[in-house]
Every structure is written in structure tokens, then in C-alpha cells.
Tab-separated table of C-alpha atoms in Angstrom:
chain	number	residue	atom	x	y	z
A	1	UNK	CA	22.931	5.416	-19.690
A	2	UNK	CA	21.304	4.739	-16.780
A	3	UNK	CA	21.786	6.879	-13.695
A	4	UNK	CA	23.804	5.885	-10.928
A	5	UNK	CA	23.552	8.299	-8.223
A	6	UNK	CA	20.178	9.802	-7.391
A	7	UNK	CA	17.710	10.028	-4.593
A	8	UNK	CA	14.746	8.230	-4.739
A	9	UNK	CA	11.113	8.271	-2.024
A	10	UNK	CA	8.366	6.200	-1.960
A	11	UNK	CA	5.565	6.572	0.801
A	12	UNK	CA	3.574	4.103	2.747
A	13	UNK	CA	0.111	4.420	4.781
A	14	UNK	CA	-0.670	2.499	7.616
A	15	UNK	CA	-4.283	0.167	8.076
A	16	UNK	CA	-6.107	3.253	9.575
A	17	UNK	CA	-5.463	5.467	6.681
A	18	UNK	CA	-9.005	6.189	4.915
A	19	UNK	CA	-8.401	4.205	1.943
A	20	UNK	CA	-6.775	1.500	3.734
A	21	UNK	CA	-9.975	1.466	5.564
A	22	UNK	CA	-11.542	0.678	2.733
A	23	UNK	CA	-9.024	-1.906	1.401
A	24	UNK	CA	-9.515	-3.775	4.689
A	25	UNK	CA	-13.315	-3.826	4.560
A	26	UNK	CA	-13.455	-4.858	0.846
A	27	UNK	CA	-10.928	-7.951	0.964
A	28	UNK	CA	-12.832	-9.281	4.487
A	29	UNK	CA	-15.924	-9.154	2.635
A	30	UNK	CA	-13.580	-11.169	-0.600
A	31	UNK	CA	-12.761	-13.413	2.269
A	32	UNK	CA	-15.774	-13.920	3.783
A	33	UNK	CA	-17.316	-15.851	0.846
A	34	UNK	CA	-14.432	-17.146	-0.511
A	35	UNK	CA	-14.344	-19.082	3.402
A	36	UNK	CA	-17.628	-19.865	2.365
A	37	UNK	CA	-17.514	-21.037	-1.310
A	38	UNK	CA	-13.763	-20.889	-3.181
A	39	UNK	CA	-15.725	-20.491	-6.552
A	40	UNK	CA	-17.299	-16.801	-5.453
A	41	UNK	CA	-16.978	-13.792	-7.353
A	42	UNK	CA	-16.486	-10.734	-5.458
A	43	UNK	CA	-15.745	-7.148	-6.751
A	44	UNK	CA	-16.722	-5.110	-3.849
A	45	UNK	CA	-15.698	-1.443	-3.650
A	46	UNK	CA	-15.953	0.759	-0.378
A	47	UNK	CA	-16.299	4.347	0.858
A	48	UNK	CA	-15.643	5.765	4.147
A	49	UNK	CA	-16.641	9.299	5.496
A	50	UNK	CA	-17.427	10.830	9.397
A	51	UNK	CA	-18.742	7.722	10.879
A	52	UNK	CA	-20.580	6.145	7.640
A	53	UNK	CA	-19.639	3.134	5.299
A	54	UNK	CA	-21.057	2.449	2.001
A	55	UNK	CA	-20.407	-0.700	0.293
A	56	UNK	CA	-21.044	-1.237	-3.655
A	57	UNK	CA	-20.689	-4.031	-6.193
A	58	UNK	CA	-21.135	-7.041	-7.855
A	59	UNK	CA	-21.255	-10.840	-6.340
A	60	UNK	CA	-21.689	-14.481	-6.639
A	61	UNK	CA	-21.860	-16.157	-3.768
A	62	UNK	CA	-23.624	-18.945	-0.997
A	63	UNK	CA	-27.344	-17.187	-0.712
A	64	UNK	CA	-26.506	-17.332	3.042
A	65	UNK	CA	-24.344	-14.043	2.414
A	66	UNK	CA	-26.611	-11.329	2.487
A	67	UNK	CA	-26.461	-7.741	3.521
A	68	UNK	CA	-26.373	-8.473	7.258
A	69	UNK	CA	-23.040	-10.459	6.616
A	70	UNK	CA	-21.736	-7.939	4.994
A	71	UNK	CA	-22.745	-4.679	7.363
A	72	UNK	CA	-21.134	-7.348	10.173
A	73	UNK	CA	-17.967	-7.749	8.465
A	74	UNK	CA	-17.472	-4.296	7.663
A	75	UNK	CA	-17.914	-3.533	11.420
A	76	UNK	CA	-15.179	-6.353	12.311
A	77	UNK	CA	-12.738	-5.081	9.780
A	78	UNK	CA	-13.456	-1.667	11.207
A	79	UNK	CA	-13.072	-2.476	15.166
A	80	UNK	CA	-9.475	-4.654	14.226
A	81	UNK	CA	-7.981	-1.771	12.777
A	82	UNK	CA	-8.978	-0.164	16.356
A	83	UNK	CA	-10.955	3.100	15.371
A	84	UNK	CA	-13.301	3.527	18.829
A	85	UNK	CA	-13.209	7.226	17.979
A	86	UNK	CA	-16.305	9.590	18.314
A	87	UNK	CA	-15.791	10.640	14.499
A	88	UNK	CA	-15.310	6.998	13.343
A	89	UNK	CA	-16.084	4.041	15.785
A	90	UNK	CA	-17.268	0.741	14.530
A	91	UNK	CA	-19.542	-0.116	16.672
A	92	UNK	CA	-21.822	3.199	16.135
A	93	UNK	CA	-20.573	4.211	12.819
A	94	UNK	CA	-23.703	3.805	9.649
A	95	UNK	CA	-23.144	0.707	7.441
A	96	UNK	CA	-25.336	1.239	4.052
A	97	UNK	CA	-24.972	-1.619	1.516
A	98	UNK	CA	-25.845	-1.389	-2.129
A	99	UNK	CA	-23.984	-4.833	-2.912
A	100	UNK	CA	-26.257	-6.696	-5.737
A	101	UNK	CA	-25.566	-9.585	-8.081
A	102	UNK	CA	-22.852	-10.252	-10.703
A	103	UNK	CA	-23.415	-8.995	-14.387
A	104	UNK	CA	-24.630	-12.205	-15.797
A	105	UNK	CA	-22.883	-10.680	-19.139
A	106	UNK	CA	-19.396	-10.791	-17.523
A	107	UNK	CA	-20.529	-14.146	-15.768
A	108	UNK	CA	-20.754	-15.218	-19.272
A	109	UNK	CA	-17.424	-14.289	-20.097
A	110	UNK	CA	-15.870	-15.573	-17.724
A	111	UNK	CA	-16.945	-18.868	-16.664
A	112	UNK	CA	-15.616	-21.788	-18.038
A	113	UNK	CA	-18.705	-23.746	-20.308
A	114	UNK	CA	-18.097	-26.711	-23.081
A	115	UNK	CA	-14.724	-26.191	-24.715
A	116	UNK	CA	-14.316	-22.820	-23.538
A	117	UNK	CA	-11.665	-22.204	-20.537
A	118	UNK	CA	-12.426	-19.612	-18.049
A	119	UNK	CA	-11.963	-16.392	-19.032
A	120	UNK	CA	-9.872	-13.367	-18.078
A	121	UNK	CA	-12.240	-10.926	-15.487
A	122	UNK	CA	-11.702	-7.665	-17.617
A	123	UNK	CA	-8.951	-6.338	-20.293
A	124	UNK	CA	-6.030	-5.058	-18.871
A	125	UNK	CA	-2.513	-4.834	-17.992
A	126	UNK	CA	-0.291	-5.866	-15.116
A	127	UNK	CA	3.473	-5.747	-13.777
A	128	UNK	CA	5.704	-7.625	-11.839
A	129	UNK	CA	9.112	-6.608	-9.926
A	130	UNK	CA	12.021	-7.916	-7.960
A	131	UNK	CA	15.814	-6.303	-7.471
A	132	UNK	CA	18.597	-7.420	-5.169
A	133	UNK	CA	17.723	-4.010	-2.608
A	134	UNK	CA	16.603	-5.792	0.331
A	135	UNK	CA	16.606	-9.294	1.339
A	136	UNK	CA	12.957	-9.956	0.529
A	137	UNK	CA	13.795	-8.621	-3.119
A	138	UNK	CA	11.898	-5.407	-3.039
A	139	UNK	CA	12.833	-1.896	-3.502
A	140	UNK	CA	14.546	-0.138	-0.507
A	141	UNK	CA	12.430	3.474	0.013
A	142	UNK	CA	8.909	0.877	-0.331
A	143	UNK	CA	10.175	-1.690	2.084
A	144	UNK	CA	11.262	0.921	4.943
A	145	UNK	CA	8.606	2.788	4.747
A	146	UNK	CA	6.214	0.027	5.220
A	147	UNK	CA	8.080	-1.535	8.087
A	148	UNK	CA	8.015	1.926	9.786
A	149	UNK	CA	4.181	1.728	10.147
A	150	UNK	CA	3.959	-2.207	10.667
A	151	UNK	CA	6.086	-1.808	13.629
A	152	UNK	CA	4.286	1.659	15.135
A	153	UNK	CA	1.071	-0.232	14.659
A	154	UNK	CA	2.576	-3.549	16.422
A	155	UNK	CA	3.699	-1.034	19.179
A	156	UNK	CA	0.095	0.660	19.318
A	157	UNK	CA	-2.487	-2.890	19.178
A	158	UNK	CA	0.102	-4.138	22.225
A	159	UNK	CA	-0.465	-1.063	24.356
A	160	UNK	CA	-3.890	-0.960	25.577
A	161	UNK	CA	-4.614	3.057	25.784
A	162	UNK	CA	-2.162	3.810	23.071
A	163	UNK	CA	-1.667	7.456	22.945
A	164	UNK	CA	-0.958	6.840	19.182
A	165	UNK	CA	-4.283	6.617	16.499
A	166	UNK	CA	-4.811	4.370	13.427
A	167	UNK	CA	-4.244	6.619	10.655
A	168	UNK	CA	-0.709	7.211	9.621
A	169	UNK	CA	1.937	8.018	6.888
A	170	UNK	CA	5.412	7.150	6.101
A	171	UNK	CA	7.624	8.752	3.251
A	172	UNK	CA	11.349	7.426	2.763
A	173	UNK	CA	13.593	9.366	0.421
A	174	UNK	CA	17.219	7.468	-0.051
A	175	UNK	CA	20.815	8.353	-1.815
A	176	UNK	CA	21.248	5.770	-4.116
A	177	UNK	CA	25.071	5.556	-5.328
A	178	UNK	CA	26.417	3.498	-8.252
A	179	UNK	CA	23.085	2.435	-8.299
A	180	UNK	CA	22.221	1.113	-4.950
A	181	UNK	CA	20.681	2.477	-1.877
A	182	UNK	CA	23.158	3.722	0.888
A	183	UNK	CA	21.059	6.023	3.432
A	184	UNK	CA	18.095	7.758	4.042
A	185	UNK	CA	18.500	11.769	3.443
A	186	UNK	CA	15.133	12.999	5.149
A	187	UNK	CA	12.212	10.517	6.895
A	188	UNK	CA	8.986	11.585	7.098
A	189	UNK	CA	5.866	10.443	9.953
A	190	UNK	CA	2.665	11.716	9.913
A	191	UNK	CA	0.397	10.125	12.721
A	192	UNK	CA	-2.552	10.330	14.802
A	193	UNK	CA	-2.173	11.052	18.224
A	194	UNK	CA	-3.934	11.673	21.274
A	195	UNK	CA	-5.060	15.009	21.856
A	196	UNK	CA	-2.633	15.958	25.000
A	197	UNK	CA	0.580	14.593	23.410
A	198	UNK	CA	2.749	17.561	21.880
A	199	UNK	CA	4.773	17.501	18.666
A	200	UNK	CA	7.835	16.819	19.789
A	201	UNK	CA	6.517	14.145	22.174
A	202	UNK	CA	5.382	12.169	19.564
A	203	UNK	CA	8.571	13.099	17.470
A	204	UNK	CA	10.509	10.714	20.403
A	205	UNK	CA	7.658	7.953	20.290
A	206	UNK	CA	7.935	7.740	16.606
A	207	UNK	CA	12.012	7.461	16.340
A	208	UNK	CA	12.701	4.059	18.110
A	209	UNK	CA	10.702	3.072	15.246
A	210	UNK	CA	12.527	4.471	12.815
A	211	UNK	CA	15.911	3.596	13.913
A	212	UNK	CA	14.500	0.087	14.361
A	213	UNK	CA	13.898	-0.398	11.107
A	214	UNK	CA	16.744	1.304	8.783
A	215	UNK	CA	20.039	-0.267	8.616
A	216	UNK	CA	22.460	0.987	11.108
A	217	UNK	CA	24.273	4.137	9.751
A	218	UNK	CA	21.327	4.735	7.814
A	219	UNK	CA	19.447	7.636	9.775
A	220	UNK	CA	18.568	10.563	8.078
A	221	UNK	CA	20.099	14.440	9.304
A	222	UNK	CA	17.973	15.382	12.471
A	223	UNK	CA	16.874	18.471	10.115
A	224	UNK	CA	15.693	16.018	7.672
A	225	UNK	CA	13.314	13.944	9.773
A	226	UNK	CA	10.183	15.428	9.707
A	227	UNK	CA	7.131	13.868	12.681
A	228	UNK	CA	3.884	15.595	11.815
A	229	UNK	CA	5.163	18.708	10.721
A	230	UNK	CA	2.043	20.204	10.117
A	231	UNK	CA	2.214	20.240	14.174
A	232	UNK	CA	-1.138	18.625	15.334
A	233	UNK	CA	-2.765	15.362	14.017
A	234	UNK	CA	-5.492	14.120	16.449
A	235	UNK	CA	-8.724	14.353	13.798
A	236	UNK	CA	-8.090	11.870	11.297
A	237	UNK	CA	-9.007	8.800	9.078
A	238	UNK	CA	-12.517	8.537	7.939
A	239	UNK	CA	-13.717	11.214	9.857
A	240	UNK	CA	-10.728	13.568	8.555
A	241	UNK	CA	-10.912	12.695	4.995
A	242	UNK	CA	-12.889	10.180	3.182
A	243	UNK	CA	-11.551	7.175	2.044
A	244	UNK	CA	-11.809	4.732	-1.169
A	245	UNK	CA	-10.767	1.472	-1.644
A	246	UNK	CA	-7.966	1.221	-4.641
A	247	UNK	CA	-6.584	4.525	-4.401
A	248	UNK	CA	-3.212	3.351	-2.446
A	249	UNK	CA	-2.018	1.347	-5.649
A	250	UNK	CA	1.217	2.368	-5.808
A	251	UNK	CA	2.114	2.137	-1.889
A	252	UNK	CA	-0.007	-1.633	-2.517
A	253	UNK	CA	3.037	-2.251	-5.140
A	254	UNK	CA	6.815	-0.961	-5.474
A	255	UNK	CA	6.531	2.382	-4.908
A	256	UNK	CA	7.013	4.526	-7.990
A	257	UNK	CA	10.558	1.746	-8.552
A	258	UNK	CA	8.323	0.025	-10.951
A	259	UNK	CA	5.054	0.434	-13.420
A	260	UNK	CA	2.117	-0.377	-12.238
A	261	UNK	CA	-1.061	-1.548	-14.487
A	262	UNK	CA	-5.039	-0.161	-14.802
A	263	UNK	CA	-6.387	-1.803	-11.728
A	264	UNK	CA	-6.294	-2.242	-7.992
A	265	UNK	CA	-6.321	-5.388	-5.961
A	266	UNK	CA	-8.516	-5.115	-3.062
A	267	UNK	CA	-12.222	-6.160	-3.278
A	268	UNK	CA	-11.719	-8.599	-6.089
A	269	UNK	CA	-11.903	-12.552	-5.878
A	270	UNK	CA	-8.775	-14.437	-7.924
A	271	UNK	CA	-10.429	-14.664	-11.213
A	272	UNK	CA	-9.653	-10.766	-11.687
A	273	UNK	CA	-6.441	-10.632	-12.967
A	274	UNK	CA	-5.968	-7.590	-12.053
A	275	UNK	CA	-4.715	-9.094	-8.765
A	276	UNK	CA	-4.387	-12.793	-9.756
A	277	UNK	CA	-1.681	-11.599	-12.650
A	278	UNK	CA	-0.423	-8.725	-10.654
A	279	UNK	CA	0.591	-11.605	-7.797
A	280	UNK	CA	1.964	-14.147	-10.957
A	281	UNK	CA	4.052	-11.453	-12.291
A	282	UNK	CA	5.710	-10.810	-8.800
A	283	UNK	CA	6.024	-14.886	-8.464
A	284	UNK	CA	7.691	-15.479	-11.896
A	285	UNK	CA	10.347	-11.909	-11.714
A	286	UNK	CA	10.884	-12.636	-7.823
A	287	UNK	CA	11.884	-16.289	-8.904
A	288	UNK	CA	14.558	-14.812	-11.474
A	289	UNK	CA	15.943	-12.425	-9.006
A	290	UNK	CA	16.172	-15.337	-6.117
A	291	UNK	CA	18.133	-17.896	-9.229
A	292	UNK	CA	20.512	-15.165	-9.671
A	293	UNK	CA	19.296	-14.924	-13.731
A	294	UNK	CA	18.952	-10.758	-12.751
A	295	UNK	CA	19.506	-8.316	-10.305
A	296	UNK	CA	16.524	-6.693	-11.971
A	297	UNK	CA	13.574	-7.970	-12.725
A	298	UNK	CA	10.043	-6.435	-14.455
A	299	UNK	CA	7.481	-8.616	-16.169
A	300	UNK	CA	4.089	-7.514	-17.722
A	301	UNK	CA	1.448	-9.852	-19.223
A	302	UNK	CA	-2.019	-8.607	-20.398
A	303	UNK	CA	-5.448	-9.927	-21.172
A	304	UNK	CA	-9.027	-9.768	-22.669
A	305	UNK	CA	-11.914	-10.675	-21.112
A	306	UNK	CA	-13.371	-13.876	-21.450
A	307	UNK	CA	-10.079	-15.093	-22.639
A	308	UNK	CA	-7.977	-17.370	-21.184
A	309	UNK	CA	-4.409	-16.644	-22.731
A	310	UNK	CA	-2.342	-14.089	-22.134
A	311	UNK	CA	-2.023	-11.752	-25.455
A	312	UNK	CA	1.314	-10.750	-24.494
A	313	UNK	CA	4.532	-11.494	-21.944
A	314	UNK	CA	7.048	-9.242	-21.383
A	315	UNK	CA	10.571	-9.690	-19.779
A	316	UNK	CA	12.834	-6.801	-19.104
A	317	UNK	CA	16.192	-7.363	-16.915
A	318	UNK	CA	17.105	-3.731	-16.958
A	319	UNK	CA	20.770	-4.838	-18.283
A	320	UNK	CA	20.998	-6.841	-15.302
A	321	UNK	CA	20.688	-10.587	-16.848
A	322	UNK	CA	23.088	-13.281	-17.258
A	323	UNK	CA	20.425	-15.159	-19.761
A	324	UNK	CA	19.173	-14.440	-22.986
A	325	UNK	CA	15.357	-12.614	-22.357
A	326	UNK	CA	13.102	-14.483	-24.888
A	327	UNK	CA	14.147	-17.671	-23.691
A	328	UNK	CA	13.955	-16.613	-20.161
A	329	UNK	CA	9.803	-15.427	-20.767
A	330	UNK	CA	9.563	-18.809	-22.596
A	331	UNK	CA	10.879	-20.901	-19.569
A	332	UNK	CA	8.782	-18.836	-16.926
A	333	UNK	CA	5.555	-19.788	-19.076
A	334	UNK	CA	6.527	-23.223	-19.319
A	335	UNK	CA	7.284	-23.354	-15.680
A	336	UNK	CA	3.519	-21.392	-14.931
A	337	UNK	CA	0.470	-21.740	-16.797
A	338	UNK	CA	-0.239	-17.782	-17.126
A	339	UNK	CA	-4.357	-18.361	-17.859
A	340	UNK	CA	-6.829	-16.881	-14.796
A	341	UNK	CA	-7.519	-20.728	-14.256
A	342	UNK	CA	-3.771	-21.627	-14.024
A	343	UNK	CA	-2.511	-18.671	-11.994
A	344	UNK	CA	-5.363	-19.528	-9.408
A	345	UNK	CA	-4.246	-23.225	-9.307
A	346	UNK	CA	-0.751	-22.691	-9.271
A	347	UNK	CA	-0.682	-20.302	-6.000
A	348	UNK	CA	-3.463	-21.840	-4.543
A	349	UNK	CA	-5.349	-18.127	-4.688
A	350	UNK	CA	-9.082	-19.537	-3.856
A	351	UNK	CA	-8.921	-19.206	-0.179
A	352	UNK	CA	-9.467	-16.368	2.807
A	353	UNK	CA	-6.203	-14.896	2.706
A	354	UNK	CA	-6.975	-11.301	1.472
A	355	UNK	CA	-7.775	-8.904	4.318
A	356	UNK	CA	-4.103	-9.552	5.411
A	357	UNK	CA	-2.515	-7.998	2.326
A	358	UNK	CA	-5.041	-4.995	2.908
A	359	UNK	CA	-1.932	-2.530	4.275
A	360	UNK	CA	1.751	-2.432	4.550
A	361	UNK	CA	2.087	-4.001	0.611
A	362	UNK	CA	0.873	-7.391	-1.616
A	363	UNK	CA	4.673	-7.907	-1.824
A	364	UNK	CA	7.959	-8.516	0.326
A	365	UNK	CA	5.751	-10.312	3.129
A	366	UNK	CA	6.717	-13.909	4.269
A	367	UNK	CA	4.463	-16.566	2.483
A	368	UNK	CA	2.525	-18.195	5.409
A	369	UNK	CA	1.364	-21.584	6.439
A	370	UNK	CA	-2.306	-21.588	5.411
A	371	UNK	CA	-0.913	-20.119	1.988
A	372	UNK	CA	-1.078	-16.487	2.067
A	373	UNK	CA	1.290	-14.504	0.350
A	374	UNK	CA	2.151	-17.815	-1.576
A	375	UNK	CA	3.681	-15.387	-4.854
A	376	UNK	CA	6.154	-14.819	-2.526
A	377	UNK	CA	7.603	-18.116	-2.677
A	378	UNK	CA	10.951	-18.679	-4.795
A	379	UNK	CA	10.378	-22.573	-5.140
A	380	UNK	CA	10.959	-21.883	-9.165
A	381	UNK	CA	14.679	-20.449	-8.547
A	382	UNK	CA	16.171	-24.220	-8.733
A	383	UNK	CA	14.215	-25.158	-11.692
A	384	UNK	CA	15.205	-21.885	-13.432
A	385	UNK	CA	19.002	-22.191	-12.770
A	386	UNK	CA	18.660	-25.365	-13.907
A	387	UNK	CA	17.020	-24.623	-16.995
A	388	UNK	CA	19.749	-22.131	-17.734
């Protein structure tokens, strides 16, 4: 039986965090040559330290992309976040890149040729997730904690000398009863800050925020909410710890609520499907959520490179569904062609619309006009309930 009264937390980190850094510089560099050519291939990985970016891997691209493009990009990604710090400041900070060619092996396995489809980037495994927590169909402790740090970043890029930095965290732990979230029982903020502002002062900045965001009633025990209780965070980011790109996978996804496959999403152009199939698999169990099939909703496909097909698709409704699961994963592949070729054409996934996802989650954002965040559309939920 499954449990019905529990507390669950999931964190978030804001777009100054070290390896949101890094997520940031990696998908403007996937977005600067997918602006350029939509056929690219970018897998672009990036480290930050004290004042010092290194960029690494493989791409295919216009030859009018060359290191300079890159070391520019990395600067711009670096000075919208806002780090002007002595530690970490764009404009000073070392840019070293070791970007070379694609493996003309994997190009091989990949590209479509003769008879042959294109292929599937690498092996691998990926998940998808929607439940009826939130109105944007992801899981409660996830969503709150990113909308904490979207709005304290909204609040700091509108005030001009901020006394708030970059880098921040968010942690969420909620009571779920009978299975559903009812309040938060602690709240944690850690955040940069300016040097003269004491604890509690930022304690008061940082609760407007809070309150903002959770349901009314929903506020945690004032013992419970915790603002940076080590007691001083004015060193931070890159220049506090270093940062990776992929390492935030988890706050990039559901939060612990659901599995998560092998591989990260930032850096990579569409034909990985470690992010192409990742987004599909949040389009097709979003979709059943939104038709009212579930109130549950996890899907996993996986691949092998250089092959087009999917070896496997996997519907679970958690005991939630009102339709019979087999036929339910042979309607959604009906409905979407699950190949690297198909997902691509089917969310329109060959465009600049990456460094956006970068921080505060790939999923529970609005889709937008110029197509980002299109596998957040539900224009399947008709079609489904119809099929049913």
C-alpha cells in the first residue's frame, strides 16, 4: 500500500549557483549555433572556478563559430546572470576553450544516410512525469521551491544595486496527507548577500518571497524557516565553489517525486535524447494528466545509438488511471513518433530556445511564442480523451 501521509522536500538553485553557471553557458553556446544552423551538433560541457571558465566538447557547426564566439558567449551568459564580483566578474574573469570537432564515429551513427533514419545520440534511458499537485502538473515541494528563487531573482535584476547576489538555494519540505500536499513544515533560503546586510536582515528580504509564492495557510512554523543559517553568505558561486554543468539533474527535473535517467540536458543539441526524450516523455505523461486518463503519470522510453526506435515504452499510472495501460502507451506512440527525428519534428526542438531552461526547471514553465518550452503543451489531451 502506498503511503498516504508523509513529508516530502525537494530543493532548487537559482541561475547564479556554480553549476547553473555552467548550465547557462553550455545551452547559449547550444543556442548560438543552433541560431546559426538548426542541423548543429553541440555537446558542450563547462567548468567554473575563482574567476576562470573552461569550456570542453564536441561540435558540428557553421565554420564561422570558432573559439572567439564561444569565449564571447560565455562572457554574455556570465554578465546576464549579473556576477560583476571581484571573485567572478564576466568581463575580467579567464575564458579557456578546448571545444574541437564531433567524433566522426558517432557522426556516423547518427546521421541519417540511404535507408538508414537518424540515429539515437547515445544509449540510454529517460523519464517523464505529471500529477494533479499544482496547476502546471508538477510536483508541489519542486514547483515552490523554484518559484521562490525565480521571484528573488526577478526582485534582484529590477533593483539596480541589489543588496542580494546571484547564487542561491531553496529547499521545500511539505506534509502530504491522504496523499496530497497540505503545507510546508520547515522552508529553507540560502543566498548571497552583500557584505553589510545581517542575518536577520536578509531573513525579512527573503520572506515576502516566500509568502508570495506558497498557498495561503501554507507557511511553515517561524522555527522551521531557516534564511542562511550558516549566518553569513557574501563569498559565493564560482569563486566559492566550482561549478559543472549537469550536476543539478534532479532540481532540472521533479525533484526526487520521480526517476530520473543517465544523462543531463544542458549543453546538448536535440538529437541527444537524453534531452530530446527526456522533454517527449514530459509531453506525452503531461498530456494524460491534462485528459484526466491519470492523476499520475510516469513514462520511460530508452534507446541505442545510431538507432532510431525506441527499444522500449513504459507507462505507469501509479493506480491512478481510468484506462487500461498498454493501450494507453500504444495510443501515445501513435499520437507521437518517439524516433530522435520525430521527437525533434514534433516539438519543433531545432531552434535557440535552450539557455532559458538553464535554471528554475525544463518543466512546469509556460510554452512560449517562439516555441520554447513547447513539451509543455497539452494539445494531445482532446485527442487522448477521445481515443478513450
Amino acid at each position: 500500500m502506498p503511503q498516504k501521509s508523509y513529508l516530502f522536500t525537494s530543493e532548487s538553485v537559482s541561475e547564479g549557483h556554480p553549476d547553473k553557471v555552467c548550465d547557462r553557458v553550455s545551452d547559449t553556446i547550444v543556442d548560438l549555433y543552433l541560431g546559426a544552423d538548426p542541423e548543429s551538433r553541440i555537446a558542450v560541457e563547462t567548468l567554473a572556478t575563482t574567476n576562470r571558465i573552461v569550456l570542453a566538447g564536441e561540435v558540428r557547426g557553421p565554420d564561422n563559430i570558432g573559439p572567439d564566439e564561444l569565449i564571447e558567449a560565455a562572457r554574455r551568459a556570465v554578465r546576464e546572470i549579473g556576477y560583476e564580483q571581484r571573485g567572478f566578474h564576466w568581463k575580467t574573469m579567464e575564458v579557456t576553450c578546448l571545444v574541437h570537432e564531433q567524433s566522426a564515429d558517432i557522426a556516423m551513427g547518427v546521421d541519417a544516410a540511404g535507408n538508414k533514419d537518424e540515429g539515437a545520440g547515445d544509449q540510454g534511458i529517460m523519464f517523464g512525469y505529471a500529477c494533479r499537485e499544482t496547476d502546471v502538473l508538477m510536483p508541489a515541494p519542486i514547483h515552490y521551491s523554484h518559484a521562490i528563487l525565480h521571484s528573488l531573482a526577478a526582485a534582484r535584476h529590477a533593483e539596480k544595486d541589489s543588496p542580494l547576489g546571484p547564487d542561491a538555494k531553496s529547499q521545500v519540505t511539505l506534509q502530504y496527507e491522504n496523499g496530497k500536499p497540505v503545507r510546508a513544515t520547515s522552508i529553507v533560503v540560502s543566498t548571497q548577500h552583500a557584505d553589510h546586510l545581517e542575518q536577520a536582515e536578509v531573513r525579512e528580504i527573503v520572506r515576502p518571497h516566500v509568502l508570495k509564492v506558497l498557498p495561503e495557510g501554507w507557511m511553515c512554523p517561524e522555527t522551521e524557516f531557516y534564511v542562511n543559517p550558516t549566518g553569513r553568505f557574501v563569498i559565493g558561486g564560482p569563486d566559492g565553489d566550482a561549478g559543472l554543468t549537469g550536476r543539478k539533474i534532479i532540481v532540472d527535473t521533479y525533484g526526487g517525486a520521480a526517476p530520473h535517467g543517465g544523462g543531463a540536458f544542458s549543453g546538448k543539441d536535440p538529437t541527444k535524447v537524453d534531452r530530446s526524450a527526456a522533454y517527449a516523455c514530459r509531453y506525452l505523461a503531461k498530456n494524460v494528466v491534462a485528459a484526466g486518463l491519470a492523476d499520475k503519470c510516469t513514462i520511460q522510453v530508452s534507446y541505442a545509438i545510431g538507432v532510431s526506435k525506441p527499444l522500449s515504452v513504459y507507462v505507469e499510472t501509479h493506480g491512478t488511471g481510468q484506462v487500461d495501460e498498454d493501450k494507453l502507451s500504444a495510443v501515445l506512440q501513435e499520437m507521437v513518433n518517439l524516433s530522435p527525428r520525430g521527437i525533434r519534428e514534433h516539438l519543433k526542438l531545432n531552434q535557440a530556445i535552450y539557455a532559458r531552461t538553464s535554471a528554475y526547471g525544463h518543466f512546469g514553465r509556460a510554452p512560449e511564442a517562439d516555441g520554447g518550452f513547447s513539451w509543455e503543451r497539452t494539445d494531445l489531451a482532446d485527442a487522448l480523451k477521445r481515443a478513450f
